[in-house]
Amino acid sequence: MQLRAFALVTALAAAASPSLAEPTRVAVRAQALDAKFIGDHTGGVGVTIRDARSGKVLSQGLIRGGTGDTARIMKTPPARYGRVSDDQTAGFVAMVDIAEPTLVRIEAEGPLGRPASATTVSSTLWLLPGHNIDGDGIVLMFPGLVVEPTVILDGPDRFRITAKVSPMCGCPIEANGIWDAANYSVRATLLRHNRAVAETALAFTGRTGEYAGVLPKADADGDTLRVVAFDSRTPNTGVAMATIPTGR
């Protein structure tokens, strides 16, 4: 009788005690839409994993590494369950300690080396204790374009705009390339008090990712320039602002 009572007490105590947290591995990657993975080339991507309900931070880190194998990503249709990344592809491997199935939000911000073009992408999913997510892992897709304009005076009555444009991974836009320069439209608009006063298309210069054009010289302090780029074949767009040199 005493033995049965002891066994019952032991079982109840075990049931009442909290479960031990179990380290669970989660691979996270960031991929530019219609392009390669985002990594060191554009400054990496910051990752935060939170308990979706409490907001508690479970893991933080930085996606580092290369952009991946171009042929594998862009030219070879992946087989079902096939891996697109390789061991050098940019990623962050988090170790999350959880004791029970946990709904988490994975949030990624980047590319950190292009802060004016950085965006945030997130996804919510269940993690199970001890059920590791390896291989390609959780791939967060980043739509958008990096747009980096510069403006210089080009004679007494006009200025020249040059814009460097790329997918979020920094992949090269080139004539007849995988990211074909002909598919991208880039326009510059001169704004005065938030109203458009002049506009021009920027043409591909032949240099990787470079588009250029001219606009009349600004005649008022505080004028700004807005450069908009988009890919006609995908949802990728990008916007950047620049100050205007007046020469005064």
PDB file of C-alpha atoms in Angstrom:
ATOM      1  CA  MET A   1       0.000   0.000   0.000  1.00  0.00           C
ATOM      2  CA  GLN A   2       2.811   2.379   0.925  1.00  0.00           C
ATOM      3  CA  LEU A   3       4.632   1.525  -2.320  1.00  0.00           C
ATOM      4  CA  ARG A   4       1.525   2.363  -4.375  1.00  0.00           C
ATOM      5  CA  ALA A   5       1.083   5.646  -2.523  1.00  0.00           C
ATOM      6  CA  PHE A   6       4.726   6.571  -3.142  1.00  0.00           C
ATOM      7  CA  ALA A   7       4.404   5.770  -6.847  1.00  0.00           C
ATOM      8  CA  LEU A   8       1.254   7.897  -7.102  1.00  0.00           C
ATOM      9  CA  VAL A   9       2.899  10.864  -5.364  1.00  0.00           C
ATOM     10  CA  THR A  10       5.954  10.565  -7.622  1.00  0.00           C
ATOM     11  CA  ALA A  11       3.798  10.494 -10.761  1.00  0.00           C
ATOM     12  CA  LEU A  12       1.779  13.515  -9.652  1.00  0.00           C
ATOM     13  CA  ALA A  13       4.937  15.443  -8.843  1.00  0.00           C
ATOM     14  CA  ALA A  14       6.401  14.681 -12.259  1.00  0.00           C
ATOM     15  CA  ALA A  15       3.197  15.787 -13.956  1.00  0.00           C
ATOM     16  CA  ALA A  16       3.109  19.019 -11.972  1.00  0.00           C
ATOM     17  CA  SER A  17       6.751  19.964 -12.599  1.00  0.00           C
ATOM     18  CA  PRO A  18       7.498  22.141 -15.635  1.00  0.00           C
ATOM     19  CA  SER A  19       8.907  20.414 -18.715  1.00  0.00           C
ATOM     20  CA  LEU A  20      12.561  20.974 -19.428  1.00  0.00           C
ATOM     21  CA  ALA A  21      13.307  23.281 -22.346  1.00  0.00           C
ATOM     22  CA  GLU A  22      14.801  21.494 -25.326  1.00  0.00           C
ATOM     23  CA  PRO A  23      17.245  23.238 -27.676  1.00  0.00           C
ATOM     24  CA  THR A  24      15.729  23.385 -31.150  1.00  0.00           C
ATOM     25  CA  ARG A  25      17.758  24.378 -34.195  1.00  0.00           C
ATOM     26  CA  VAL A  26      16.219  26.730 -36.778  1.00  0.00           C
ATOM     27  CA  ALA A  27      17.996  27.782 -39.980  1.00  0.00           C
ATOM     28  CA  VAL A  28      16.832  31.123 -41.391  1.00  0.00           C
ATOM     29  CA  ARG A  29      17.702  32.611 -44.774  1.00  0.00           C
ATOM     30  CA  ALA A  30      16.718  35.743 -46.677  1.00  0.00           C
ATOM     31  CA  GLN A  31      16.279  35.633 -50.440  1.00  0.00           C
ATOM     32  CA  ALA A  32      15.764  38.517 -52.827  1.00  0.00           C
ATOM     33  CA  LEU A  33      12.660  38.028 -54.946  1.00  0.00           C
ATOM     34  CA  ASP A  34      13.616  36.701 -58.404  1.00  0.00           C
ATOM     35  CA  ALA A  35      17.253  36.661 -57.318  1.00  0.00           C
ATOM     36  CA  LYS A  36      19.744  35.116 -54.919  1.00  0.00           C
ATOM     37  CA  PHE A  37      20.240  35.062 -51.174  1.00  0.00           C
ATOM     38  CA  ILE A  38      21.020  38.214 -49.192  1.00  0.00           C
ATOM     39  CA  GLY A  39      24.338  38.009 -47.374  1.00  0.00           C
ATOM     40  CA  ASP A  40      27.642  39.752 -46.789  1.00  0.00           C
ATOM     41  CA  HIS A  41      27.673  41.482 -50.191  1.00  0.00           C
ATOM     42  CA  THR A  42      24.923  43.862 -49.067  1.00  0.00           C
ATOM     43  CA  GLY A  43      25.632  43.801 -45.339  1.00  0.00           C
ATOM     44  CA  GLY A  44      23.625  40.820 -44.164  1.00  0.00           C
ATOM     45  CA  VAL A  45      20.193  40.637 -42.561  1.00  0.00           C
ATOM     46  CA  GLY A  46      19.245  40.959 -38.901  1.00  0.00           C
ATOM     47  CA  VAL A  47      16.996  38.189 -37.544  1.00  0.00           C
ATOM     48  CA  THR A  48      14.845  38.157 -34.418  1.00  0.00           C
ATOM     49  CA  ILE A  49      12.768  35.163 -33.311  1.00  0.00           C
ATOM     50  CA  ARG A  50      10.040  35.932 -30.762  1.00  0.00           C
ATOM     51  CA  ASP A  51       7.319  34.067 -28.966  1.00  0.00           C
ATOM     52  CA  ALA A  52       4.405  35.270 -31.093  1.00  0.00           C
ATOM     53  CA  ARG A  53       2.080  35.523 -28.112  1.00  0.00           C
ATOM     54  CA  SER A  54       4.247  36.958 -25.342  1.00  0.00           C
ATOM     55  CA  GLY A  55       6.699  38.889 -27.510  1.00  0.00           C
ATOM     56  CA  LYS A  56       9.654  37.367 -25.652  1.00  0.00           C
ATOM     57  CA  VAL A  57      12.837  37.283 -27.718  1.00  0.00           C
ATOM     58  CA  LEU A  58      13.966  33.675 -28.140  1.00  0.00           C
ATOM     59  CA  SER A  59      16.946  34.258 -30.435  1.00  0.00           C
ATOM     60  CA  GLN A  60      18.680  37.023 -32.374  1.00  0.00           C
ATOM     61  CA  GLY A  61      21.434  36.975 -34.943  1.00  0.00           C
ATOM     62  CA  LEU A  62      22.748  38.034 -38.322  1.00  0.00           C
ATOM     63  CA  ILE A  63      22.431  36.283 -41.657  1.00  0.00           C
ATOM     64  CA  ARG A  64      25.972  36.081 -43.053  1.00  0.00           C
ATOM     65  CA  GLY A  65      27.580  34.336 -45.992  1.00  0.00           C
ATOM     66  CA  GLY A  66      27.465  34.226 -49.763  1.00  0.00           C
ATOM     67  CA  THR A  67      24.610  34.788 -52.185  1.00  0.00           C
ATOM     68  CA  GLY A  68      24.544  31.147 -53.263  1.00  0.00           C
ATOM     69  CA  ASP A  69      25.044  29.185 -56.463  1.00  0.00           C
ATOM     70  CA  THR A  70      23.604  31.147 -59.404  1.00  0.00           C
ATOM     71  CA  ALA A  71      22.915  28.102 -61.561  1.00  0.00           C
ATOM     72  CA  ARG A  72      21.227  26.189 -58.767  1.00  0.00           C
ATOM     73  CA  ILE A  73      19.056  29.144 -57.760  1.00  0.00           C
ATOM     74  CA  MET A  74      18.239  30.803 -61.076  1.00  0.00           C
ATOM     75  CA  LYS A  75      18.660  28.218 -63.829  1.00  0.00           C
ATOM     76  CA  THR A  76      17.778  24.783 -62.440  1.00  0.00           C
ATOM     77  CA  PRO A  77      14.176  24.278 -61.318  1.00  0.00           C
ATOM     78  CA  PRO A  78      14.438  22.810 -57.811  1.00  0.00           C
ATOM     79  CA  ALA A  79      13.021  19.341 -57.325  1.00  0.00           C
ATOM     80  CA  ARG A  80      10.495  18.893 -54.579  1.00  0.00           C
ATOM     81  CA  TYR A  81      12.368  18.614 -51.255  1.00  0.00           C
ATOM     82  CA  GLY A  82      15.551  19.563 -53.129  1.00  0.00           C
ATOM     83  CA  ARG A  83      17.904  22.010 -51.476  1.00  0.00           C
ATOM     84  CA  VAL A  84      18.599  25.350 -53.164  1.00  0.00           C
ATOM     85  CA  SER A  85      21.233  26.634 -50.735  1.00  0.00           C
ATOM     86  CA  ASP A  86      24.676  25.162 -50.124  1.00  0.00           C
ATOM     87  CA  ASP A  87      27.092  25.277 -47.191  1.00  0.00           C
ATOM     88  CA  GLN A  88      28.411  28.718 -48.209  1.00  0.00           C
ATOM     89  CA  THR A  89      24.984  30.297 -48.711  1.00  0.00           C
ATOM     90  CA  ALA A  90      24.135  33.098 -46.306  1.00  0.00           C
ATOM     91  CA  GLY A  91      22.102  32.020 -43.316  1.00  0.00           C
ATOM     92  CA  PHE A  92      21.608  32.243 -39.569  1.00  0.00           C
ATOM     93  CA  VAL A  93      21.198  29.143 -37.414  1.00  0.00           C
ATOM     94  CA  ALA A  94      19.274  29.884 -34.227  1.00  0.00           C
ATOM     95  CA  MET A  95      19.109  27.678 -31.162  1.00  0.00           C
ATOM     96  CA  VAL A  96      15.715  28.158 -29.549  1.00  0.00           C
ATOM     97  CA  ASP A  97      15.015  26.662 -26.119  1.00  0.00           C
ATOM     98  CA  ILE A  98      11.361  25.636 -25.912  1.00  0.00           C
ATOM     99  CA  ALA A  99       9.574  23.168 -23.653  1.00  0.00           C
ATOM    100  CA  GLU A 100       6.337  22.915 -25.621  1.00  0.00           C
ATOM    101  CA  PRO A 101       5.016  23.647 -29.108  1.00  0.00           C
ATOM    102  CA  THR A 102       5.482  27.394 -29.500  1.00  0.00           C
ATOM    103  CA  LEU A 103       4.083  29.810 -32.043  1.00  0.00           C
ATOM    104  CA  VAL A 104       6.953  32.066 -33.084  1.00  0.00           C
ATOM    105  CA  ARG A 105       7.388  35.090 -35.288  1.00  0.00           C
ATOM    106  CA  ILE A 106      10.594  35.216 -37.307  1.00  0.00           C
ATOM    107  CA  GLU A 107      11.410  38.772 -38.364  1.00  0.00           C
ATOM    108  CA  ALA A 108      14.226  39.747 -40.696  1.00  0.00           C
ATOM    109  CA  GLU A 109      15.432  43.250 -41.572  1.00  0.00           C
ATOM    110  CA  GLY A 110      17.856  44.119 -44.341  1.00  0.00           C
ATOM    111  CA  PRO A 111      19.953  44.403 -46.281  1.00  0.00           C
ATOM    112  CA  LEU A 112      21.760  46.156 -43.432  1.00  0.00           C
ATOM    113  CA  GLY A 113      24.493  47.482 -45.715  1.00  0.00           C
ATOM    114  CA  ARG A 114      21.881  49.359 -47.755  1.00  0.00           C
ATOM    115  CA  PRO A 115      19.884  51.031 -44.961  1.00  0.00           C
ATOM    116  CA  ALA A 116      17.982  53.405 -47.250  1.00  0.00           C
ATOM    117  CA  SER A 117      16.556  50.405 -49.102  1.00  0.00           C
ATOM    118  CA  ALA A 118      16.186  48.005 -46.155  1.00  0.00           C
ATOM    119  CA  THR A 119      12.797  46.423 -45.501  1.00  0.00           C
ATOM    120  CA  THR A 120      11.353  43.993 -42.973  1.00  0.00           C
ATOM    121  CA  VAL A 121       9.870  40.584 -43.740  1.00  0.00           C
ATOM    122  CA  SER A 122       8.329  38.259 -41.158  1.00  0.00           C
ATOM    123  CA  SER A 123       6.640  34.896 -40.895  1.00  0.00           C
ATOM    124  CA  THR A 124       4.751  33.127 -38.114  1.00  0.00           C
ATOM    125  CA  LEU A 125       4.982  29.373 -37.560  1.00  0.00           C
ATOM    126  CA  TRP A 126       4.910  26.666 -34.908  1.00  0.00           C
ATOM    127  CA  LEU A 127       8.164  25.298 -33.537  1.00  0.00           C
ATOM    128  CA  LEU A 128       8.194  21.894 -31.863  1.00  0.00           C
ATOM    129  CA  PRO A 129      10.740  21.044 -29.140  1.00  0.00           C
ATOM    130  CA  GLY A 130      13.626  19.077 -30.618  1.00  0.00           C
ATOM    131  CA  HIS A 131      12.232  19.245 -34.168  1.00  0.00           C
ATOM    132  CA  ASN A 132      15.124  20.932 -35.969  1.00  0.00           C
ATOM    133  CA  ILE A 133      14.623  22.955 -39.146  1.00  0.00           C
ATOM    134  CA  ASP A 134      17.749  22.456 -41.255  1.00  0.00           C
ATOM    135  CA  GLY A 135      18.726  22.575 -44.931  1.00  0.00           C
ATOM    136  CA  ASP A 136      17.313  25.632 -46.670  1.00  0.00           C
ATOM    137  CA  GLY A 137      15.431  26.269 -43.439  1.00  0.00           C
ATOM    138  CA  ILE A 138      12.906  29.066 -43.232  1.00  0.00           C
ATOM    139  CA  VAL A 139      13.431  31.228 -46.323  1.00  0.00           C
ATOM    140  CA  LEU A 140      12.046  34.750 -46.033  1.00  0.00           C
ATOM    141  CA  MET A 141      11.490  36.366 -49.431  1.00  0.00           C
ATOM    142  CA  PHE A 142      12.462  40.017 -49.856  1.00  0.00           C
ATOM    143  CA  PRO A 143      10.761  41.875 -52.705  1.00  0.00           C
ATOM    144  CA  GLY A 144      12.267  45.195 -53.702  1.00  0.00           C
ATOM    145  CA  LEU A 145      15.202  46.917 -55.349  1.00  0.00           C
ATOM    146  CA  VAL A 146      18.185  48.727 -53.913  1.00  0.00           C
ATOM    147  CA  VAL A 147      18.319  52.231 -55.429  1.00  0.00           C
ATOM    148  CA  GLU A 148      21.340  54.450 -54.734  1.00  0.00           C
ATOM    149  CA  PRO A 149      21.218  57.827 -56.511  1.00  0.00           C
ATOM    150  CA  THR A 150      23.895  60.485 -56.791  1.00  0.00           C
ATOM    151  CA  VAL A 151      23.392  63.989 -58.183  1.00  0.00           C
ATOM    152  CA  ILE A 152      26.083  66.326 -59.550  1.00  0.00           C
ATOM    153  CA  LEU A 153      26.020  69.641 -61.405  1.00  0.00           C
ATOM    154  CA  ASP A 154      26.558  69.104 -65.127  1.00  0.00           C
ATOM    155  CA  GLY A 155      27.091  72.523 -66.631  1.00  0.00           C
ATOM    156  CA  PRO A 156      25.482  75.843 -65.738  1.00  0.00           C
ATOM    157  CA  ASP A 157      21.849  74.872 -66.201  1.00  0.00           C
ATOM    158  CA  ARG A 158      21.409  71.186 -65.471  1.00  0.00           C
ATOM    159  CA  PHE A 159      22.428  68.380 -63.187  1.00  0.00           C
ATOM    160  CA  ARG A 160      23.150  64.730 -63.856  1.00  0.00           C
ATOM    161  CA  ILE A 161      21.503  61.900 -61.956  1.00  0.00           C
ATOM    162  CA  THR A 162      23.176  58.516 -61.695  1.00  0.00           C
ATOM    163  CA  ALA A 163      21.407  55.654 -59.941  1.00  0.00           C
ATOM    164  CA  LYS A 164      22.822  52.275 -59.026  1.00  0.00           C
ATOM    165  CA  VAL A 165      20.049  49.672 -59.041  1.00  0.00           C
ATOM    166  CA  SER A 166      20.100  46.028 -57.978  1.00  0.00           C
ATOM    167  CA  PRO A 167      17.970  43.320 -56.403  1.00  0.00           C
ATOM    168  CA  MET A 168      18.219  43.188 -52.607  1.00  0.00           C
ATOM    169  CA  CYS A 169      21.067  40.663 -52.832  1.00  0.00           C
ATOM    170  CA  GLY A 170      23.190  43.040 -54.906  1.00  0.00           C
ATOM    171  CA  CYS A 171      22.990  40.772 -57.957  1.00  0.00           C
ATOM    172  CA  PRO A 172      24.181  42.462 -61.177  1.00  0.00           C
ATOM    173  CA  ILE A 173      21.759  44.099 -63.596  1.00  0.00           C
ATOM    174  CA  GLU A 174      23.387  43.886 -67.028  1.00  0.00           C
ATOM    175  CA  ALA A 175      22.487  44.013 -70.702  1.00  0.00           C
ATOM    176  CA  ASN A 176      21.093  40.586 -71.666  1.00  0.00           C
ATOM    177  CA  GLY A 177      22.081  39.240 -68.257  1.00  0.00           C
ATOM    178  CA  ILE A 178      20.130  37.057 -65.864  1.00  0.00           C
ATOM    179  CA  TRP A 179      18.814  40.358 -64.504  1.00  0.00           C
ATOM    180  CA  ASP A 180      18.368  42.078 -67.846  1.00  0.00           C
ATOM    181  CA  ALA A 181      18.763  45.847 -67.809  1.00  0.00           C
ATOM    182  CA  ALA A 182      16.015  46.150 -70.421  1.00  0.00           C
ATOM    183  CA  ASN A 183      13.438  44.865 -67.919  1.00  0.00           C
ATOM    184  CA  TYR A 184      14.006  47.738 -65.495  1.00  0.00           C
ATOM    185  CA  SER A 185      12.519  51.215 -65.698  1.00  0.00           C
ATOM    186  CA  VAL A 186      14.125  54.017 -63.708  1.00  0.00           C
ATOM    187  CA  ARG A 187      12.749  57.568 -63.444  1.00  0.00           C
ATOM    188  CA  ALA A 188      13.886  60.666 -61.600  1.00  0.00           C
ATOM    189  CA  THR A 189      11.481  63.369 -60.426  1.00  0.00           C
ATOM    190  CA  LEU A 190      12.410  66.827 -59.167  1.00  0.00           C
ATOM    191  CA  LEU A 191      10.202  67.768 -56.221  1.00  0.00           C
ATOM    192  CA  ARG A 192       9.535  71.263 -54.946  1.00  0.00           C
ATOM    193  CA  HIS A 193       7.381  71.453 -51.820  1.00  0.00           C
ATOM    194  CA  ASN A 194       6.419  67.821 -52.517  1.00  0.00           C
ATOM    195  CA  ARG A 195       5.165  68.657 -56.026  1.00  0.00           C
ATOM    196  CA  ALA A 196       6.727  67.321 -59.205  1.00  0.00           C
ATOM    197  CA  VAL A 197       8.234  70.122 -61.307  1.00  0.00           C
ATOM    198  CA  ALA A 198      10.379  68.056 -63.700  1.00  0.00           C
ATOM    199  CA  GLU A 199      10.849  64.413 -64.566  1.00  0.00           C
ATOM    200  CA  THR A 200      13.054  62.265 -66.759  1.00  0.00           C
ATOM    201  CA  ALA A 201      13.729  58.628 -67.544  1.00  0.00           C
ATOM    202  CA  LEU A 202      17.164  57.317 -66.652  1.00  0.00           C
ATOM    203  CA  ALA A 203      18.823  55.174 -69.313  1.00  0.00           C
ATOM    204  CA  PHE A 204      21.064  52.179 -68.746  1.00  0.00           C
ATOM    205  CA  THR A 205      24.673  53.293 -69.189  1.00  0.00           C
ATOM    206  CA  GLY A 206      26.167  49.891 -69.965  1.00  0.00           C
ATOM    207  CA  ARG A 207      27.837  49.727 -66.573  1.00  0.00           C
ATOM    208  CA  THR A 208      26.512  47.119 -64.152  1.00  0.00           C
ATOM    209  CA  GLY A 209      23.291  48.352 -62.553  1.00  0.00           C
ATOM    210  CA  GLU A 210      23.849  51.980 -63.574  1.00  0.00           C
ATOM    211  CA  TYR A 211      21.176  54.284 -64.998  1.00  0.00           C
ATOM    212  CA  ALA A 212      21.652  57.982 -65.749  1.00  0.00           C
ATOM    213  CA  GLY A 213      19.945  61.096 -67.074  1.00  0.00           C
ATOM    214  CA  VAL A 214      19.773  64.883 -66.723  1.00  0.00           C
ATOM    215  CA  LEU A 215      17.276  67.418 -65.373  1.00  0.00           C
ATOM    216  CA  PRO A 216      17.210  71.228 -65.364  1.00  0.00           C
ATOM    217  CA  LYS A 217      19.178  72.774 -62.548  1.00  0.00           C
ATOM    218  CA  ALA A 218      17.179  73.416 -59.396  1.00  0.00           C
ATOM    219  CA  ASP A 219      16.515  77.099 -58.739  1.00  0.00           C
ATOM    220  CA  ALA A 220      15.235  76.813 -55.186  1.00  0.00           C
ATOM    221  CA  ASP A 221      16.872  75.654 -52.000  1.00  0.00           C
ATOM    222  CA  GLY A 222      15.234  72.597 -50.522  1.00  0.00           C
ATOM    223  CA  ASP A 223      14.372  70.906 -53.809  1.00  0.00           C
ATOM    224  CA  THR A 224      14.714  67.154 -53.611  1.00  0.00           C
ATOM    225  CA  LEU A 225      15.011  64.327 -56.090  1.00  0.00           C
ATOM    226  CA  ARG A 226      13.024  61.103 -56.031  1.00  0.00           C
ATOM    227  CA  VAL A 227      14.260  58.113 -58.018  1.00  0.00           C
ATOM    228  CA  VAL A 228      11.862  55.241 -58.645  1.00  0.00           C
ATOM    229  CA  ALA A 229      12.866  51.909 -60.188  1.00  0.00           C
ATOM    230  CA  PHE A 230      10.792  48.871 -61.037  1.00  0.00           C
ATOM    231  CA  ASP A 231      11.148  45.537 -62.775  1.00  0.00           C
ATOM    232  CA  SER A 232       8.490  45.024 -65.451  1.00  0.00           C
ATOM    233  CA  ARG A 233       8.587  41.239 -64.964  1.00  0.00           C
ATOM    234  CA  THR A 234       8.250  41.021 -61.167  1.00  0.00           C
ATOM    235  CA  PRO A 235       6.781  42.961 -58.213  1.00  0.00           C
ATOM    236  CA  ASN A 236      10.240  44.365 -57.429  1.00  0.00           C
ATOM    237  CA  THR A 237      10.282  48.137 -56.919  1.00  0.00           C
ATOM    238  CA  GLY A 238      12.555  50.608 -55.169  1.00  0.00           C
ATOM    239  CA  VAL A 239      12.469  54.286 -54.212  1.00  0.00           C
ATOM    240  CA  ALA A 240      15.235  56.590 -53.013  1.00  0.00           C
ATOM    241  CA  MET A 241      15.570  60.294 -52.270  1.00  0.00           C
ATOM    242  CA  ALA A 242      18.529  62.598 -52.894  1.00  0.00           C
ATOM    243  CA  THR A 243      19.369  66.212 -52.198  1.00  0.00           C
ATOM    244  CA  ILE A 244      19.885  68.609 -55.087  1.00  0.00           C
ATOM    245  CA  PRO A 245      23.055  70.690 -55.478  1.00  0.00           C
ATOM    246  CA  THR A 246      22.081  74.268 -56.355  1.00  0.00           C
ATOM    247  CA  GLY A 247      25.562  75.615 -57.021  1.00  0.00           C
ATOM    248  CA  ARG A 248      24.924  78.605 -54.813  1.00  0.00           C
TER     249      ARG A 248
END
